[in-house]
């Protein structure tokens, strides 16, 4: 009933929501070169510095978001480490042939989502002017169209899936420049898009979980922080499409969407209020530097001592509005400030704030109002910094303040506060103008053999769920495993001969978490070594109890072989004749009953003796 109520509520708002899921693929090489696709972050190497500018796309127009990034006038440094990046990554050498391993994974996923695969794969360039790629573009290839998945009984349409290049990773960031690690550039990346018909924030999270599960079930995607990212597109009636970029906290996705809906509702209220007041934004800023010649405000005096200035502008009939909260700990003033910060300033000062916190005196406030010509019905905004920077910041602040009277501006937003689930402005929403053909690569003709591979290896989430239920004998454990990042490892371990699948699942889902809480880095153990540990158990060379102990020591010692660790830590199983002789010896000195004997015996040999075998040996010895 609650879900039905949610559906009705969000339907009444004109709620629209769609997802873009980005997942790095676990290939050997990058998408268009032979550099390693295994992510190993590099912070040192040859450095390259570049600036970037927006160019016209295929339609002959310059994308607004690209132009916005260019206006920041920042420089970008790229660290290039041998073996991790090459001339292809910095656009000094033509791309090599597209990685066929990555293409096969993409075809598998297309078949899994019942997509129509294009007749040819035609790489395109997607303009990116934020510095995240040295070439200022990302190669992107449409793989499939018009697919669908079923989540919670709802058909979710998948209009497109792209095979793309990953961007660079940020090493450091400042107002004037950003330093990037190029080892991540070019790693194959899948982008899966949904139509914006998701019914509620809770359903959005469920759809993201489903797609994430499908990706993990392939066993062909990278794991770890940042390997999968979810972009959410949200709008309501009277609002605009907002893209929330790079949500990695999947389980909190619904909270971010709920807050975005509330933010748009509040901004719509503000539009109506300002229109009813006949509000206006002055298009002429004034230099107010002289007013602060002897100011006690450290924020302003530090800007002036560096040769900067203070500028301000009037907002007619805006009194009290700039201070209105649109999200927890975020006001309309915060939204305006986010725009101004894009020019390089630290923020804005506005008249709905307490001037005392900036140590701006009442006399200075009176002079500001006199200079700008404001009344009690009006507001003002001040910005301090270098003259060129302030001039740009003023224009951006005026633009956002003007939009507050007209519309919820279409934006790309990033996470602002992970505890409050709020977002901040990044840049205007991009459009189709940033795509243009990649002329350095040939189209790839899709063959029947390629399509056959995809269909034969397609993944069914529902069938996998039923298979896990049958294997584990528990619906709860099967569901937990479906959503766990340990699923690929479970599939590897459970495929081994004589594998105890419920035991493996319990170890990965429960015991691993307990060990991690104890500070054991279980994720540092390579899958091959984990297979060796469970192989010893499957062949009855170690007990169930010893498996956990062996994992713990393997996490601390990555150089010794698993068999050496088992030997060194006395973890091999005592069984057969050896166990019979040991039981006989212990019985000779034992005075208690069987229960007392077993308890005493297992306290000594718990890691080395199987309890069931001990009972059988004890019965045999008593005959």
CSV table of C-alpha atoms in Angstrom, one decimal, residues 8 15 24 83 137 191 230 258 293 303 322 335 342 345 387 394 408 419 430 433 452 480 496 515 577 601 619:
chain,number,residue,atom,x,y,z
A,8,UNK,CA,0.1,8.3,-6.6
A,15,UNK,CA,7.5,13.0,-11.5
A,24,UNK,CA,34.0,-0.3,-16.0
A,83,UNK,CA,52.6,1.0,-19.3
A,137,UNK,CA,36.6,14.3,-26.0
A,191,UNK,CA,26.7,3.2,-20.2
A,230,UNK,CA,24.8,6.0,-11.3
A,258,UNK,CA,13.5,12.8,-2.8
A,293,UNK,CA,38.7,50.9,2.7
A,303,UNK,CA,40.8,40.4,-1.3
A,322,UNK,CA,17.7,34.7,-1.1
A,335,UNK,CA,22.4,28.1,-5.4
A,342,UNK,CA,32.6,28.7,-11.1
A,345,UNK,CA,35.6,33.2,-6.1
A,387,UNK,CA,38.9,42.3,-10.6
A,394,UNK,CA,29.0,38.8,-10.9
A,408,UNK,CA,14.2,25.8,-12.4
A,419,UNK,CA,24.9,13.1,5.3
A,430,UNK,CA,24.6,19.2,-21.8
A,433,UNK,CA,25.6,19.5,-29.7
A,452,UNK,CA,25.3,-15.4,-31.7
A,480,UNK,CA,21.8,-11.3,-0.3
A,496,UNK,CA,34.8,-26.1,-8.1
A,515,UNK,CA,36.8,-10.5,9.5
A,577,UNK,CA,44.2,-43.6,11.3
A,601,UNK,CA,39.3,-32.8,22.7
A,619,UNK,CA,31.7,-44.7,18.5
